Amino acid sequence: MTTLKPDIITDDIADLFAAASVAGVSWTRAKNAKKKLKAVLFDEQGNRCAYCTRGIKDELGHYTIDHVLPKEERGGAHRWTSNDPRDRNCTAGYAAFTFTPHNLVLTCTLCNSNKGTWDARTDRTLDAKPDYVLDDENYYEWVHLYIHKHEDHIQLLEDLIYQPVGSSPKGLAVINTCKLDKIAAVEVLACEQKLKATTEVFEAFLEIADQRKYLAWGTIVGLIQQRFPDKAHEQIVEIGDLILNLLVKAG
C-alpha cells in the first residue's frame, strides 16, 4: 500500500468538496464530489482498503469512504479529551473536516464499521488545530495514508497474520480498532487465498464451506460473490443454499 501524495487531490476535486461545504449539504448528498474522489482513490490505493489492504471493488457494499478524523460527535463530553484507547470512540467530532478531501480514504465496509468514530488524534488533551494537519506524522495515532507508509507500521505475515511493525502504536491502533487480529479477519484472508484458484461457483463453495465454523454463511456468500462478480447474486445464493443443505444433512 503506497503513501498517497497530497497532490492527487486536484483543484477540480477540491472545488467540488468546497462547494458542497459552502452549500451546507449533508455528507450523503455530496455525490458528485465523492464520485470524483472515489475514482482517484481506487486508482491510487490500488483497489485496496486503506486499513486491512484487502481488495475492494467499485460495487455497492464492497467499499466506503472513511473520514480519518470522524465527522460526528459521540459519547460523553468528559471522555472527548481522554487518550485512553477505551475512550477514543467518544469524540467531539471534526465537522469542519467533513468535506476535507485529505481526510478521506477508501476502506472495505468491515474496517469502516469496526473503526466507527475512533478519534485518531494522538493527544486529545490539546485542542485540535484549526487547519487539517498533513505535515506532522505524530499528530495522528493512526496510519494516515497521506502521511505514513502502511508497511512501516503494519505487516502481514504469511499473508494471514497482521502485526504492528516494531510495536508501532499507529499500526497497533489500526489492527485493534479494525479487529484485524481477530480470527474472522484471518479466515477471510485465508478464504480469499483459496478462492483465487477456483474457476466455478460450485467449486468455490466446496473449497471454503468448512470455514462456516468461523464465518457467517452470508460472509462466505459475499466472498464468493466478490470472486465471481459477473455471476448473478441470486444464482450464487441458490448454489450456496444447495451446498449448505447437503452439508447440514451430512452432519
Short mmCIF file of C-alpha atoms in Angstrom, two decimals:
data_model
loop_
_atom_site.label_atom_id
_atom_site.label_comp_id
_atom_site.label_asym_id
_atom_site.label_seq_id
_atom_site.Cartn_x
_atom_site.Cartn_y
_atom_site.Cartn_z
CA MET A 1 0.00 0.00 0.00
CA THR A 2 1.66 3.20 -1.16
CA THR A 3 1.54 6.56 0.58
CA LEU A 4 -0.95 8.86 -1.09
CA LYS A 5 0.52 12.04 -2.49
CA PRO A 6 -1.39 15.15 -1.38
CA ASP A 7 -1.44 16.44 -4.95
CA ILE A 8 -3.74 13.60 -6.10
CA ILE A 9 -6.45 15.93 -4.81
CA THR A 10 -6.83 18.07 -7.92
CA ASP A 11 -8.32 21.54 -8.00
CA ASP A 12 -11.48 20.05 -9.53
CA ILE A 13 -11.94 17.68 -6.59
CA ALA A 14 -11.12 20.35 -4.03
CA ASP A 15 -13.60 22.75 -5.64
CA LEU A 16 -16.40 20.16 -5.61
CA PHE A 17 -15.92 19.48 -1.91
CA ALA A 18 -15.60 23.18 -1.11
CA ALA A 19 -18.83 23.89 -2.97
CA ALA A 20 -20.62 21.13 -1.03
CA SER A 21 -19.35 22.57 2.23
CA VAL A 22 -20.39 26.14 1.38
CA ALA A 23 -23.82 24.94 0.24
CA GLY A 24 -24.33 23.25 3.59
CA VAL A 25 -25.44 19.95 2.05
CA SER A 26 -25.27 16.75 4.06
CA TRP A 27 -22.42 14.28 3.52
CA THR A 28 -24.76 11.83 1.80
CA ARG A 29 -25.78 14.42 -0.79
CA ALA A 30 -22.24 15.35 -1.89
CA LYS A 31 -22.48 12.75 -4.65
CA ASN A 32 -20.52 14.47 -7.40
CA ALA A 33 -17.57 15.25 -5.14
CA LYS A 34 -17.47 11.73 -3.72
CA LYS A 35 -17.73 10.13 -7.16
CA LYS A 36 -14.76 12.13 -8.42
CA LEU A 37 -12.68 11.37 -5.33
CA LYS A 38 -13.63 7.69 -5.35
CA ALA A 39 -12.28 7.22 -8.88
CA VAL A 40 -8.94 8.74 -7.92
CA LEU A 41 -8.62 6.77 -4.67
CA PHE A 42 -9.44 3.45 -6.29
CA ASP A 43 -6.57 4.05 -8.69
CA GLU A 44 -4.09 5.45 -6.16
CA GLN A 45 -4.86 2.83 -3.46
CA GLY A 46 -4.61 0.02 -5.98
CA ASN A 47 -8.19 -1.13 -5.29
CA ARG A 48 -7.25 -1.92 -1.69
CA CYS A 49 -8.65 -0.97 1.70
CA ALA A 50 -6.60 1.73 3.42
CA TYR A 51 -6.52 -0.27 6.65
CA CYS A 52 -6.55 -4.04 6.05
CA THR A 53 -5.24 -3.72 2.43
CA ARG A 54 -7.70 -6.36 1.23
CA GLY A 55 -9.04 -5.93 -2.27
CA ILE A 56 -12.16 -3.80 -2.68
CA LYS A 57 -14.38 -3.39 -5.72
CA ASP A 58 -16.24 -0.39 -7.07
CA GLU A 59 -19.57 -2.00 -6.24
CA LEU A 60 -22.24 -1.22 -3.69
CA GLY A 61 -21.41 -2.87 -0.38
CA HIS A 62 -17.75 -3.52 -1.20
CA TYR A 63 -16.28 -0.16 -0.19
CA THR A 64 -16.94 3.04 1.70
CA ILE A 65 -15.28 6.44 2.04
CA ASP A 66 -13.92 6.80 5.56
CA HIS A 67 -13.22 10.01 7.48
CA VAL A 68 -9.84 9.56 9.19
CA LEU A 69 -10.94 12.13 11.75
CA PRO A 70 -14.63 11.35 12.39
CA LYS A 71 -17.14 13.94 11.30
CA GLU A 72 -19.70 13.36 14.06
CA GLU A 73 -19.63 13.67 17.83
CA ARG A 74 -20.28 10.66 20.00
CA GLY A 75 -20.30 9.80 23.70
CA GLY A 76 -20.00 11.89 26.82
CA ALA A 77 -18.03 15.13 26.63
CA HIS A 78 -15.95 14.12 29.67
CA ARG A 79 -14.35 11.40 27.51
CA TRP A 80 -13.61 13.54 24.46
CA THR A 81 -10.19 14.63 25.74
CA SER A 82 -9.09 11.23 27.02
CA ASN A 83 -6.20 9.42 25.32
CA ASP A 84 -7.25 6.09 26.80
CA PRO A 85 -7.92 3.71 23.85
CA ARG A 86 -11.17 2.69 25.55
CA ASP A 87 -12.42 6.28 25.23
CA ARG A 88 -11.35 7.02 21.67
CA ASN A 89 -14.71 6.15 20.10
CA CYS A 90 -16.06 9.05 22.13
CA THR A 91 -15.26 12.25 20.28
CA ALA A 92 -16.37 15.81 19.75
CA GLY A 93 -16.10 15.06 16.03
CA TYR A 94 -14.46 17.21 13.40
CA ALA A 95 -17.36 18.66 11.47
CA ALA A 96 -15.04 21.28 9.95
CA PHE A 97 -13.18 18.49 8.10
CA THR A 98 -16.26 16.65 6.79
CA PHE A 99 -15.56 17.90 3.27
CA THR A 100 -11.74 17.96 3.50
CA PRO A 101 -10.57 15.53 0.78
CA HIS A 102 -7.29 14.72 2.55
CA ASN A 103 -9.34 13.44 5.50
CA LEU A 104 -10.90 10.78 3.25
CA VAL A 105 -9.69 7.32 2.23
CA LEU A 106 -11.33 4.23 0.73
CA THR A 107 -11.90 1.26 3.02
CA CYS A 108 -13.76 -2.02 2.99
CA THR A 109 -17.12 -1.88 4.75
CA LEU A 110 -15.91 -4.15 7.58
CA CYS A 111 -12.97 -1.93 8.55
CA ASN A 112 -15.16 1.17 8.32
CA SER A 113 -17.79 -0.41 10.55
CA ASN A 114 -15.24 -1.52 13.14
CA LYS A 115 -13.45 1.84 13.17
CA GLY A 116 -16.65 3.79 13.68
CA THR A 117 -15.94 7.16 15.32
CA TRP A 118 -12.47 6.24 16.61
CA ASP A 119 -10.63 9.52 17.16
CA ALA A 120 -7.19 9.35 15.56
CA ARG A 121 -5.57 12.47 17.07
CA THR A 122 -2.58 11.44 19.19
CA ASP A 123 -3.01 13.95 22.01
CA ARG A 124 -6.64 14.77 22.59
CA THR A 125 -5.86 16.78 25.73
CA LEU A 126 -4.83 19.56 23.33
CA ASP A 127 -7.26 21.48 21.16
CA ALA A 128 -7.40 20.28 17.57
CA LYS A 129 -5.54 22.51 15.13
CA PRO A 130 -7.91 24.62 13.04
CA ASP A 131 -6.31 23.59 9.74
CA TYR A 132 -6.09 19.99 8.59
CA VAL A 133 -2.67 18.58 9.51
CA LEU A 134 -0.57 16.78 6.89
CA ASP A 135 2.91 17.94 7.90
CA ASP A 136 3.23 16.23 11.29
CA GLU A 137 3.39 12.42 11.31
CA ASN A 138 2.98 12.36 15.09
CA TYR A 139 -0.31 14.26 15.06
CA TYR A 140 -2.20 11.01 14.43
CA GLU A 141 -2.20 7.80 16.48
CA TRP A 142 -3.20 6.02 13.29
CA VAL A 143 -1.83 5.04 9.89
CA HIS A 144 -2.80 8.02 7.75
CA LEU A 145 -2.11 7.21 4.10
CA TYR A 146 -1.37 10.81 3.15
CA ILE A 147 1.45 10.86 5.73
CA HIS A 148 2.57 7.33 6.62
CA LYS A 149 3.67 4.25 4.72
CA HIS A 150 1.32 1.42 5.64
CA GLU A 151 4.14 -1.16 5.52
CA ASP A 152 6.18 0.87 8.03
CA HIS A 153 3.51 0.23 10.66
CA ILE A 154 1.62 -2.96 9.75
CA GLN A 155 2.99 -6.23 8.40
CA LEU A 156 1.09 -9.24 7.12
CA LEU A 157 2.89 -12.45 7.99
CA GLU A 158 2.39 -15.37 5.61
CA ASP A 159 -0.40 -13.32 4.01
CA LEU A 160 -2.60 -14.05 7.03
CA ILE A 161 -1.47 -12.58 10.37
CA TYR A 162 -1.48 -8.82 10.97
CA GLN A 163 1.21 -7.49 13.28
CA PRO A 164 2.49 -4.00 14.09
CA VAL A 165 5.97 -3.28 12.77
CA GLY A 166 8.35 -2.68 15.64
CA SER A 167 5.48 -2.32 18.11
CA SER A 168 4.23 0.70 16.14
CA PRO A 169 1.42 2.33 18.16
CA LYS A 170 -0.14 3.56 14.91
CA GLY A 171 -0.16 0.07 13.44
CA LEU A 172 -1.45 -1.41 16.70
CA ALA A 173 -4.27 1.13 16.79
CA VAL A 174 -5.44 0.13 13.29
CA ILE A 175 -5.10 -3.61 14.00
CA ASN A 176 -7.00 -3.45 17.29
CA THR A 177 -9.66 -0.95 16.22
CA CYS A 178 -10.43 -2.59 12.88
CA LYS A 179 -10.18 -6.01 14.57
CA LEU A 180 -7.62 -7.24 12.07
CA ASP A 181 -6.21 -9.55 14.74
CA LYS A 182 -9.47 -11.43 15.14
CA ILE A 183 -9.87 -14.90 13.71
CA ALA A 184 -12.61 -13.79 11.34
CA ALA A 185 -10.24 -11.34 9.65
CA VAL A 186 -7.60 -14.05 9.34
CA GLU A 187 -10.10 -16.55 7.98
CA VAL A 188 -11.43 -14.07 5.43
CA LEU A 189 -7.92 -13.63 4.08
CA ALA A 190 -7.38 -17.39 4.04
CA CYS A 191 -10.63 -17.86 2.11
CA GLU A 192 -9.62 -15.23 -0.43
CA GLN A 193 -6.33 -17.03 -0.99
CA LYS A 194 -8.15 -20.34 -1.56
CA LEU A 195 -10.73 -18.81 -3.89
CA LYS A 196 -8.10 -17.45 -6.27
CA ALA A 197 -7.58 -20.92 -7.71
CA THR A 198 -11.27 -21.70 -8.23
CA THR A 199 -12.99 -21.29 -11.58
CA GLU A 200 -16.60 -22.22 -10.79
CA VAL A 201 -19.03 -21.10 -8.10
CA PHE A 202 -19.81 -24.68 -7.03
CA GLU A 203 -16.09 -25.42 -6.68
CA ALA A 204 -15.61 -22.21 -4.68
CA PHE A 205 -18.28 -23.15 -2.14
CA LEU A 206 -16.77 -26.60 -1.67
CA GLU A 207 -13.34 -25.02 -1.20
CA ILE A 208 -14.31 -22.78 1.72
CA ALA A 209 -17.56 -24.24 3.06
CA ASP A 210 -15.71 -25.70 6.08
CA GLN A 211 -14.94 -22.13 7.22
CA ARG A 212 -18.57 -21.71 8.31
CA LYS A 213 -17.46 -22.58 11.85
CA TYR A 214 -15.56 -19.28 11.85
CA LEU A 215 -17.51 -17.10 9.41
CA ALA A 216 -21.19 -16.34 8.95
CA TRP A 217 -22.63 -18.04 5.85
CA GLY A 218 -23.54 -14.61 4.50
CA THR A 219 -19.85 -13.67 4.67
CA ILE A 220 -18.90 -16.80 2.71
CA VAL A 221 -21.53 -15.99 0.09
CA GLY A 222 -20.17 -12.44 -0.08
CA LEU A 223 -16.61 -13.67 -0.62
CA ILE A 224 -17.73 -15.89 -3.47
CA GLN A 225 -19.72 -13.04 -4.98
CA GLN A 226 -16.54 -10.97 -4.81
CA ARG A 227 -14.60 -13.78 -6.53
CA PHE A 228 -17.24 -14.05 -9.29
CA PRO A 229 -18.61 -10.50 -9.69
CA ASP A 230 -20.15 -11.30 -13.07
CA LYS A 231 -22.36 -14.04 -11.66
CA ALA A 232 -25.90 -13.12 -10.61
CA HIS A 233 -26.27 -12.84 -6.85
CA GLU A 234 -29.42 -14.98 -6.94
CA GLN A 235 -27.54 -17.77 -8.70
CA ILE A 236 -24.74 -17.73 -6.14
CA VAL A 237 -27.22 -17.79 -3.25
CA GLU A 238 -29.10 -20.71 -4.85
CA ILE A 239 -25.93 -22.77 -5.25
CA GLY A 240 -24.85 -21.85 -1.73
CA ASP A 241 -28.19 -22.92 -0.24
CA LEU A 242 -27.94 -26.25 -2.06
CA ILE A 243 -24.46 -26.95 -0.70
CA LEU A 244 -25.35 -25.79 2.80
CA ASN A 245 -28.36 -28.10 2.91
CA LEU A 246 -26.18 -31.02 1.78
CA LEU A 247 -23.60 -30.24 4.44
CA VAL A 248 -26.22 -29.98 7.17
CA LYS A 249 -27.74 -33.36 6.18
CA ALA A 250 -24.27 -34.91 6.11
CA GLY A 251 -23.73 -33.70 9.66
#
